């Protein structure tokens, strides 16, 4: 979705060259609704310019710096030459990421989502993350935990996580589960310790997978898995919990795996 307001002076914007004149270039701003800027010939490139078309072409996507905004005359003055190569690449990447995130929002909320609902969910995500792209990337990596502090209902959170994990490419994902381990035997502490060691894999964890088991509050223990993809992470989490359960039950104890904490962390 495009912004309905105006860009600010000094802001870097992405736009498409839609008209070239002798005195400059008109740029349709991709991130703003019905906003068009003018880059004067003196701001297209450094040095003397004989022909503007030697530097830009119609339909070209450019990054420009906003020099001045005059809302009364609906005029936005731009500079292409004031944007260095690093800024251009970074701004284009952010713009591409924003387009991807917009598509993921439509996947999560439905193609026919109305503007009010889209805006409400977007604002809730942006209250916790710098961008919608960051929110979806975090959801792909950490699942429901990434949205714990986001003010959306459970169904929306689940839809965002599902869309993220189906569409976002990330270097790794994190998943978390919990296992309850209890033993009434005289050496029950040792039985639990052995079960935790079993959960950690005893050297059986595949390459590229990180697995950490930590104490939460007796009899509850947390299992965290970091893996290259969600399927692998979920599989390793369940396998680790199963190893712990089998170990404690073999010693006469009781084990149970669950995805959510029994009580809030202290």
PDB file of C-alpha atoms in Angstrom:
ATOM      1  CA  UNK A   1       0.000   0.000   0.000  1.00  0.00           C
ATOM      2  CA  UNK A   2       1.117   3.554  -0.665  1.00  0.00           C
ATOM      3  CA  UNK A   3       1.381   6.377   1.853  1.00  0.00           C
ATOM      4  CA  UNK A   4      -1.429   8.896   1.626  1.00  0.00           C
ATOM      5  CA  UNK A   5       0.613  11.828   2.974  1.00  0.00           C
ATOM      6  CA  UNK A   6       3.617  13.770   1.747  1.00  0.00           C
ATOM      7  CA  UNK A   7       7.347  12.997   1.819  1.00  0.00           C
ATOM      8  CA  UNK A   8       9.564  15.099   4.063  1.00  0.00           C
ATOM      9  CA  UNK A   9      12.477  17.284   2.881  1.00  0.00           C
ATOM     10  CA  UNK A  10      15.676  15.251   3.107  1.00  0.00           C
ATOM     11  CA  UNK A  11      13.831  11.948   2.636  1.00  0.00           C
ATOM     12  CA  UNK A  12      15.023   9.482   0.016  1.00  0.00           C
ATOM     13  CA  UNK A  13      12.204   8.310  -2.232  1.00  0.00           C
ATOM     14  CA  UNK A  14      11.820   5.740  -4.996  1.00  0.00           C
ATOM     15  CA  UNK A  15      10.052   6.670  -8.200  1.00  0.00           C
ATOM     16  CA  UNK A  16       9.659   5.981 -11.881  1.00  0.00           C
ATOM     17  CA  UNK A  17      10.632   8.520 -14.523  1.00  0.00           C
ATOM     18  CA  UNK A  18       7.380   9.155 -16.394  1.00  0.00           C
ATOM     19  CA  UNK A  19       8.263  12.277 -18.399  1.00  0.00           C
ATOM     20  CA  UNK A  20      11.467  13.929 -19.573  1.00  0.00           C
ATOM     21  CA  UNK A  21      11.556  17.597 -20.547  1.00  0.00           C
ATOM     22  CA  UNK A  22      14.379  19.929 -21.539  1.00  0.00           C
ATOM     23  CA  UNK A  23      14.282  21.530 -18.087  1.00  0.00           C
ATOM     24  CA  UNK A  24      14.147  18.355 -16.023  1.00  0.00           C
ATOM     25  CA  UNK A  25      12.554  15.047 -15.152  1.00  0.00           C
ATOM     26  CA  UNK A  26       9.121  14.237 -13.723  1.00  0.00           C
ATOM     27  CA  UNK A  27       9.125  11.299 -11.323  1.00  0.00           C
ATOM     28  CA  UNK A  28       6.063   9.342 -10.191  1.00  0.00           C
ATOM     29  CA  UNK A  29       6.672   8.499  -6.529  1.00  0.00           C
ATOM     30  CA  UNK A  30       6.053   4.787  -6.018  1.00  0.00           C
ATOM     31  CA  UNK A  31       5.612   5.020  -2.245  1.00  0.00           C
ATOM     32  CA  UNK A  32       3.043   7.852  -2.183  1.00  0.00           C
ATOM     33  CA  UNK A  33      -0.475   8.025  -3.533  1.00  0.00           C
ATOM     34  CA  UNK A  34      -0.870  10.371  -6.491  1.00  0.00           C
ATOM     35  CA  UNK A  35       2.406  12.176  -5.804  1.00  0.00           C
ATOM     36  CA  UNK A  36       4.735  13.337  -8.546  1.00  0.00           C
ATOM     37  CA  UNK A  37       8.030  15.159  -8.167  1.00  0.00           C
ATOM     38  CA  UNK A  38      10.199  17.282 -10.420  1.00  0.00           C
ATOM     39  CA  UNK A  39      13.948  16.898 -10.651  1.00  0.00           C
ATOM     40  CA  UNK A  40      15.338  20.027 -12.316  1.00  0.00           C
ATOM     41  CA  UNK A  41      18.025  19.455 -14.943  1.00  0.00           C
ATOM     42  CA  UNK A  42      20.606  20.902 -12.555  1.00  0.00           C
ATOM     43  CA  UNK A  43      19.734  18.167 -10.021  1.00  0.00           C
ATOM     44  CA  UNK A  44      19.814  15.217 -12.411  1.00  0.00           C
ATOM     45  CA  UNK A  45      23.604  14.797 -12.459  1.00  0.00           C
ATOM     46  CA  UNK A  46      26.747  16.663 -11.496  1.00  0.00           C
ATOM     47  CA  UNK A  47      28.356  18.943 -14.047  1.00  0.00           C
ATOM     48  CA  UNK A  48      26.986  20.450 -17.223  1.00  0.00           C
ATOM     49  CA  UNK A  49      24.194  18.470 -18.865  1.00  0.00           C
ATOM     50  CA  UNK A  50      23.672  18.774 -22.601  1.00  0.00           C
ATOM     51  CA  UNK A  51      20.865  16.236 -22.885  1.00  0.00           C
ATOM     52  CA  UNK A  52      18.863  14.930 -19.926  1.00  0.00           C
ATOM     53  CA  UNK A  53      18.228  11.695 -21.797  1.00  0.00           C
ATOM     54  CA  UNK A  54      21.921  10.886 -21.586  1.00  0.00           C
ATOM     55  CA  UNK A  55      21.405  10.377 -17.840  1.00  0.00           C
ATOM     56  CA  UNK A  56      17.867   9.026 -17.378  1.00  0.00           C
ATOM     57  CA  UNK A  57      15.245   7.305 -19.487  1.00  0.00           C
ATOM     58  CA  UNK A  58      11.474   7.106 -19.296  1.00  0.00           C
ATOM     59  CA  UNK A  59      10.296   4.192 -17.148  1.00  0.00           C
ATOM     60  CA  UNK A  60      13.566   4.063 -15.215  1.00  0.00           C
ATOM     61  CA  UNK A  61      13.326   3.514 -11.464  1.00  0.00           C
ATOM     62  CA  UNK A  62      15.373   6.126  -9.616  1.00  0.00           C
ATOM     63  CA  UNK A  63      16.136   7.124  -6.052  1.00  0.00           C
ATOM     64  CA  UNK A  64      15.892  10.841  -5.353  1.00  0.00           C
ATOM     65  CA  UNK A  65      16.310  13.132  -2.382  1.00  0.00           C
ATOM     66  CA  UNK A  66      13.386  15.389  -1.508  1.00  0.00           C
ATOM     67  CA  UNK A  67      14.619  18.994  -1.566  1.00  0.00           C
ATOM     68  CA  UNK A  68      11.417  20.913  -0.944  1.00  0.00           C
ATOM     69  CA  UNK A  69       7.696  20.259  -0.607  1.00  0.00           C
ATOM     70  CA  UNK A  70       5.057  22.866  -1.416  1.00  0.00           C
ATOM     71  CA  UNK A  71       1.681  21.356  -0.579  1.00  0.00           C
ATOM     72  CA  UNK A  72      -0.243  24.459  -1.688  1.00  0.00           C
ATOM     73  CA  UNK A  73       1.018  24.098  -5.249  1.00  0.00           C
ATOM     74  CA  UNK A  74       1.256  20.303  -5.093  1.00  0.00           C
ATOM     75  CA  UNK A  75       4.969  20.502  -5.929  1.00  0.00           C
ATOM     76  CA  UNK A  76       7.788  18.242  -4.785  1.00  0.00           C
ATOM     77  CA  UNK A  77      11.332  19.204  -5.781  1.00  0.00           C
ATOM     78  CA  UNK A  78      13.778  16.336  -6.114  1.00  0.00           C
ATOM     79  CA  UNK A  79      17.484  15.723  -6.602  1.00  0.00           C
ATOM     80  CA  UNK A  80      18.892  12.594  -8.170  1.00  0.00           C
ATOM     81  CA  UNK A  81      22.509  13.734  -8.073  1.00  0.00           C
ATOM     82  CA  UNK A  82      22.457  14.162  -4.274  1.00  0.00           C
ATOM     83  CA  UNK A  83      22.005  10.411  -3.786  1.00  0.00           C
ATOM     84  CA  UNK A  84      25.212   8.381  -3.616  1.00  0.00           C
ATOM     85  CA  UNK A  85      25.517   4.779  -4.759  1.00  0.00           C
ATOM     86  CA  UNK A  86      25.334   3.321  -1.243  1.00  0.00           C
ATOM     87  CA  UNK A  87      22.154   5.285  -0.474  1.00  0.00           C
ATOM     88  CA  UNK A  88      20.645   4.267  -3.791  1.00  0.00           C
ATOM     89  CA  UNK A  89      21.241   0.554  -3.235  1.00  0.00           C
ATOM     90  CA  UNK A  90      20.040   0.662   0.367  1.00  0.00           C
ATOM     91  CA  UNK A  91      16.883   2.605  -0.511  1.00  0.00           C
ATOM     92  CA  UNK A  92      16.037   0.315  -3.428  1.00  0.00           C
ATOM     93  CA  UNK A  93      16.477  -2.729  -1.181  1.00  0.00           C
ATOM     94  CA  UNK A  94      14.211  -1.222   1.492  1.00  0.00           C
ATOM     95  CA  UNK A  95      11.647  -0.445  -1.203  1.00  0.00           C
ATOM     96  CA  UNK A  96      11.774  -4.005  -2.529  1.00  0.00           C
ATOM     97  CA  UNK A  97      11.426  -5.339   1.004  1.00  0.00           C
ATOM     98  CA  UNK A  98       8.385  -3.124   1.552  1.00  0.00           C
ATOM     99  CA  UNK A  99       6.785  -4.495  -1.614  1.00  0.00           C
ATOM    100  CA  UNK A 100       7.421  -8.051  -0.456  1.00  0.00           C
ATOM    101  CA  UNK A 101       5.959  -7.298   2.968  1.00  0.00           C
ATOM    102  CA  UNK A 102       2.859  -5.777   1.383  1.00  0.00           C
ATOM    103  CA  UNK A 103       2.377  -8.973  -0.602  1.00  0.00           C
ATOM    104  CA  UNK A 104       2.821 -11.087   2.549  1.00  0.00           C
ATOM    105  CA  UNK A 105       0.218  -8.954   4.330  1.00  0.00           C
ATOM    106  CA  UNK A 106      -2.257  -9.708   1.541  1.00  0.00           C
ATOM    107  CA  UNK A 107      -1.449 -13.416   1.787  1.00  0.00           C
ATOM    108  CA  UNK A 108      -2.002 -13.342   5.551  1.00  0.00           C
ATOM    109  CA  UNK A 109      -5.117 -11.147   5.574  1.00  0.00           C
ATOM    110  CA  UNK A 110      -6.597 -12.021   2.188  1.00  0.00           C
ATOM    111  CA  UNK A 111      -6.490 -10.240  -1.152  1.00  0.00           C
ATOM    112  CA  UNK A 112      -9.851  -8.603  -0.428  1.00  0.00           C
ATOM    113  CA  UNK A 113      -8.869  -7.183   2.985  1.00  0.00           C
ATOM    114  CA  UNK A 114     -10.269  -3.694   3.482  1.00  0.00           C
ATOM    115  CA  UNK A 115      -7.977  -0.731   4.065  1.00  0.00           C
ATOM    116  CA  UNK A 116      -9.017  -0.250   7.708  1.00  0.00           C
ATOM    117  CA  UNK A 117      -8.134  -3.800   8.725  1.00  0.00           C
ATOM    118  CA  UNK A 118      -4.885  -3.742   6.755  1.00  0.00           C
ATOM    119  CA  UNK A 119      -3.919  -0.459   8.412  1.00  0.00           C
ATOM    120  CA  UNK A 120      -4.848  -1.672  11.902  1.00  0.00           C
ATOM    121  CA  UNK A 121      -2.724  -4.825  11.600  1.00  0.00           C
ATOM    122  CA  UNK A 122       0.138  -2.929   9.947  1.00  0.00           C
ATOM    123  CA  UNK A 123       0.158  -0.315  12.710  1.00  0.00           C
ATOM    124  CA  UNK A 124       0.161  -3.033  15.366  1.00  0.00           C
ATOM    125  CA  UNK A 125       3.196  -4.668  13.751  1.00  0.00           C
ATOM    126  CA  UNK A 126       4.954  -1.332  13.268  1.00  0.00           C
ATOM    127  CA  UNK A 127       4.450  -0.507  16.954  1.00  0.00           C
ATOM    128  CA  UNK A 128       6.918  -3.328  17.711  1.00  0.00           C
ATOM    129  CA  UNK A 129       9.056  -3.465  14.556  1.00  0.00           C
ATOM    130  CA  UNK A 130      10.778  -0.900  12.349  1.00  0.00           C
ATOM    131  CA  UNK A 131       9.122  -2.231   9.223  1.00  0.00           C
ATOM    132  CA  UNK A 132       6.581  -4.810   8.114  1.00  0.00           C
ATOM    133  CA  UNK A 133       9.434  -6.726   6.498  1.00  0.00           C
ATOM    134  CA  UNK A 134      11.213  -6.954   9.869  1.00  0.00           C
ATOM    135  CA  UNK A 135       7.997  -8.184  11.489  1.00  0.00           C
ATOM    136  CA  UNK A 136       7.492 -10.965   8.943  1.00  0.00           C
ATOM    137  CA  UNK A 137      11.153 -11.964   9.053  1.00  0.00           C
ATOM    138  CA  UNK A 138      10.998 -12.241  12.849  1.00  0.00           C
ATOM    139  CA  UNK A 139       7.767 -14.249  12.583  1.00  0.00           C
ATOM    140  CA  UNK A 140       9.468 -16.630  10.149  1.00  0.00           C
ATOM    141  CA  UNK A 141      12.417 -17.054  12.506  1.00  0.00           C
ATOM    142  CA  UNK A 142      10.701 -17.214  15.897  1.00  0.00           C
ATOM    143  CA  UNK A 143       7.079 -18.029  15.149  1.00  0.00           C
ATOM    144  CA  UNK A 144       4.356 -16.983  17.583  1.00  0.00           C
ATOM    145  CA  UNK A 145       6.932 -15.654  20.052  1.00  0.00           C
ATOM    146  CA  UNK A 146       7.764 -12.846  17.620  1.00  0.00           C
ATOM    147  CA  UNK A 147       4.201 -11.535  17.941  1.00  0.00           C
ATOM    148  CA  UNK A 148       3.762 -11.912  21.703  1.00  0.00           C
ATOM    149  CA  UNK A 149       3.820  -8.134  22.204  1.00  0.00           C
ATOM    150  CA  UNK A 150       1.930  -7.249  19.012  1.00  0.00           C
ATOM    151  CA  UNK A 151      -1.658  -6.106  19.600  1.00  0.00           C
ATOM    152  CA  UNK A 152      -3.469  -8.482  17.248  1.00  0.00           C
ATOM    153  CA  UNK A 153      -5.836 -11.372  17.918  1.00  0.00           C
ATOM    154  CA  UNK A 154      -4.638 -14.982  17.877  1.00  0.00           C
ATOM    155  CA  UNK A 155      -6.121 -15.763  14.458  1.00  0.00           C
ATOM    156  CA  UNK A 156      -4.325 -12.795  12.896  1.00  0.00           C
ATOM    157  CA  UNK A 157      -1.065 -13.709  14.608  1.00  0.00           C
ATOM    158  CA  UNK A 158      -1.354 -17.289  13.314  1.00  0.00           C
ATOM    159  CA  UNK A 159      -2.073 -16.022   9.791  1.00  0.00           C
ATOM    160  CA  UNK A 160       0.978 -13.728   9.876  1.00  0.00           C
ATOM    161  CA  UNK A 161       3.238 -16.526  11.132  1.00  0.00           C
ATOM    162  CA  UNK A 162       1.922 -18.968   8.524  1.00  0.00           C
ATOM    163  CA  UNK A 163       2.399 -16.459   5.701  1.00  0.00           C
ATOM    164  CA  UNK A 164       5.890 -15.653   6.995  1.00  0.00           C
ATOM    165  CA  UNK A 165       7.005 -19.264   7.250  1.00  0.00           C
ATOM    166  CA  UNK A 166       5.585 -20.108   3.837  1.00  0.00           C
ATOM    167  CA  UNK A 167       7.124 -17.133   2.022  1.00  0.00           C
ATOM    168  CA  UNK A 168      10.027 -15.493   3.868  1.00  0.00           C
ATOM    169  CA  UNK A 169      13.545 -16.718   3.175  1.00  0.00           C
ATOM    170  CA  UNK A 170      15.635 -16.488   6.341  1.00  0.00           C
ATOM    171  CA  UNK A 171      19.065 -17.852   7.299  1.00  0.00           C
ATOM    172  CA  UNK A 172      17.591 -19.757  10.248  1.00  0.00           C
ATOM    173  CA  UNK A 173      14.454 -20.271  12.321  1.00  0.00           C
ATOM    174  CA  UNK A 174      13.999 -20.584  16.082  1.00  0.00           C
ATOM    175  CA  UNK A 175      11.373 -22.764  17.739  1.00  0.00           C
ATOM    176  CA  UNK A 176      10.755 -23.376  21.425  1.00  0.00           C
ATOM    177  CA  UNK A 177       8.966 -26.089  23.366  1.00  0.00           C
ATOM    178  CA  UNK A 178       8.811 -27.364  26.920  1.00  0.00           C
ATOM    179  CA  UNK A 179       9.121 -30.738  28.572  1.00  0.00           C
ATOM    180  CA  UNK A 180       7.993 -31.692  32.092  1.00  0.00           C
ATOM    181  CA  UNK A 181      10.271 -34.253  33.734  1.00  0.00           C
ATOM    182  CA  UNK A 182       9.446 -35.853  37.101  1.00  0.00           C
ATOM    183  CA  UNK A 183      10.888 -38.757  39.028  1.00  0.00           C
ATOM    184  CA  UNK A 184       9.920 -39.869  42.564  1.00  0.00           C
ATOM    185  CA  UNK A 185      12.906 -42.228  42.829  1.00  0.00           C
ATOM    186  CA  UNK A 186      15.576 -41.588  45.502  1.00  0.00           C
ATOM    187  CA  UNK A 187      18.005 -40.701  42.716  1.00  0.00           C
ATOM    188  CA  UNK A 188      15.343 -38.824  40.758  1.00  0.00           C
ATOM    189  CA  UNK A 189      17.607 -35.790  40.319  1.00  0.00           C
ATOM    190  CA  UNK A 190      20.059 -37.959  38.416  1.00  0.00           C
ATOM    191  CA  UNK A 191      17.223 -39.382  36.336  1.00  0.00           C
ATOM    192  CA  UNK A 192      16.156 -35.881  35.327  1.00  0.00           C
ATOM    193  CA  UNK A 193      19.755 -34.920  34.567  1.00  0.00           C
ATOM    194  CA  UNK A 194      20.096 -37.974  32.313  1.00  0.00           C
ATOM    195  CA  UNK A 195      16.841 -37.071  30.552  1.00  0.00           C
ATOM    196  CA  UNK A 196      18.089 -33.540  29.897  1.00  0.00           C
ATOM    197  CA  UNK A 197      21.327 -34.924  28.493  1.00  0.00           C
ATOM    198  CA  UNK A 198      19.255 -37.147  26.226  1.00  0.00           C
ATOM    199  CA  UNK A 199      17.250 -34.128  25.082  1.00  0.00           C
ATOM    200  CA  UNK A 200      20.482 -32.338  24.195  1.00  0.00           C
ATOM    201  CA  UNK A 201      21.221 -35.167  21.807  1.00  0.00           C
ATOM    202  CA  UNK A 202      24.291 -36.917  23.204  1.00  0.00           C
ATOM    203  CA  UNK A 203      26.053 -36.009  19.973  1.00  0.00           C
ATOM    204  CA  UNK A 204      23.089 -36.922  17.760  1.00  0.00           C
ATOM    205  CA  UNK A 205      22.118 -33.364  16.734  1.00  0.00           C
ATOM    206  CA  UNK A 206      22.639 -32.846  12.960  1.00  0.00           C
ATOM    207  CA  UNK A 207      25.107 -30.314  11.590  1.00  0.00           C
ATOM    208  CA  UNK A 208      23.594 -26.869  11.176  1.00  0.00           C
ATOM    209  CA  UNK A 209      21.212 -27.341  14.099  1.00  0.00           C
ATOM    210  CA  UNK A 210      21.694 -25.679  17.487  1.00  0.00           C
ATOM    211  CA  UNK A 211      19.843 -27.162  20.442  1.00  0.00           C
ATOM    212  CA  UNK A 212      19.737 -25.714  23.941  1.00  0.00           C
ATOM    213  CA  UNK A 213      17.968 -27.114  27.004  1.00  0.00           C
ATOM    214  CA  UNK A 214      17.429 -24.873  30.011  1.00  0.00           C
ATOM    215  CA  UNK A 215      15.729 -24.907  33.397  1.00  0.00           C
ATOM    216  CA  UNK A 216      12.474 -22.966  33.702  1.00  0.00           C
ATOM    217  CA  UNK A 217      10.966 -24.096  36.992  1.00  0.00           C
ATOM    218  CA  UNK A 218      10.640 -27.662  38.250  1.00  0.00           C
ATOM    219  CA  UNK A 219       9.409 -29.839  36.647  1.00  0.00           C
ATOM    220  CA  UNK A 220       9.470 -27.709  33.485  1.00  0.00           C
ATOM    221  CA  UNK A 221      12.431 -27.360  31.118  1.00  0.00           C
ATOM    222  CA  UNK A 222      12.743 -25.305  27.943  1.00  0.00           C
ATOM    223  CA  UNK A 223      14.057 -26.718  24.670  1.00  0.00           C
ATOM    224  CA  UNK A 224      15.206 -24.195  22.063  1.00  0.00           C
ATOM    225  CA  UNK A 225      16.148 -25.222  18.536  1.00  0.00           C
ATOM    226  CA  UNK A 226      17.746 -23.107  15.806  1.00  0.00           C
ATOM    227  CA  UNK A 227      17.792 -24.690  12.357  1.00  0.00           C
ATOM    228  CA  UNK A 228      18.044 -23.698   8.676  1.00  0.00           C
ATOM    229  CA  UNK A 229      14.311 -24.123   8.095  1.00  0.00           C
ATOM    230  CA  UNK A 230      11.057 -24.468  10.001  1.00  0.00           C
ATOM    231  CA  UNK A 231      10.443 -28.140   9.147  1.00  0.00           C
ATOM    232  CA  UNK A 232      13.869 -29.169  10.419  1.00  0.00           C
ATOM    233  CA  UNK A 233      13.526 -27.048  13.565  1.00  0.00           C
ATOM    234  CA  UNK A 234      10.123 -28.557  14.427  1.00  0.00           C
ATOM    235  CA  UNK A 235      11.371 -32.071  13.774  1.00  0.00           C
ATOM    236  CA  UNK A 236      14.450 -31.619  15.969  1.00  0.00           C
ATOM    237  CA  UNK A 237      12.383 -30.058  18.754  1.00  0.00           C
ATOM    238  CA  UNK A 238       9.979 -32.983  18.827  1.00  0.00           C
ATOM    239  CA  UNK A 239      12.849 -35.475  18.614  1.00  0.00           C
ATOM    240  CA  UNK A 240      14.676 -33.836  21.534  1.00  0.00           C
ATOM    241  CA  UNK A 241      11.531 -33.890  23.666  1.00  0.00           C
ATOM    242  CA  UNK A 242      10.913 -37.528  22.778  1.00  0.00           C
ATOM    243  CA  UNK A 243      14.455 -38.474  23.810  1.00  0.00           C
ATOM    244  CA  UNK A 244      13.914 -36.810  27.181  1.00  0.00           C
ATOM    245  CA  UNK A 245      10.541 -38.481  27.686  1.00  0.00           C
ATOM    246  CA  UNK A 246      11.865 -41.926  26.818  1.00  0.00           C
ATOM    247  CA  UNK A 247      14.825 -41.476  29.181  1.00  0.00           C
ATOM    248  CA  UNK A 248      12.787 -40.388  32.196  1.00  0.00           C
ATOM    249  CA  UNK A 249      10.112 -43.052  31.641  1.00  0.00           C
ATOM    250  CA  UNK A 250      12.781 -45.751  31.332  1.00  0.00           C
ATOM    251  CA  UNK A 251      13.880 -44.728  34.840  1.00  0.00           C
ATOM    252  CA  UNK A 252      10.337 -44.969  36.169  1.00  0.00           C
ATOM    253  CA  UNK A 253       9.523 -41.290  35.922  1.00  0.00           C
ATOM    254  CA  UNK A 254       7.049 -39.253  33.897  1.00  0.00           C
ATOM    255  CA  UNK A 255       7.684 -36.971  30.945  1.00  0.00           C
ATOM    256  CA  UNK A 256       5.402 -34.718  28.913  1.00  0.00           C
ATOM    257  CA  UNK A 257       6.094 -32.378  25.981  1.00  0.00           C
ATOM    258  CA  UNK A 258       4.084 -29.177  25.399  1.00  0.00           C
ATOM    259  CA  UNK A 259       4.561 -26.122  23.187  1.00  0.00           C
ATOM    260  CA  UNK A 260       3.487 -23.384  25.607  1.00  0.00           C
ATOM    261  CA  UNK A 261       4.692 -22.583  29.117  1.00  0.00           C
ATOM    262  CA  UNK A 262       2.546 -23.820  31.977  1.00  0.00           C
ATOM    263  CA  UNK A 263       3.137 -20.505  33.763  1.00  0.00           C
ATOM    264  CA  UNK A 264       4.589 -17.152  32.731  1.00  0.00           C
ATOM    265  CA  UNK A 265       8.329 -16.685  33.087  1.00  0.00           C
ATOM    266  CA  UNK A 266       9.248 -14.983  36.306  1.00  0.00           C
TER     267      UNK A 266
END
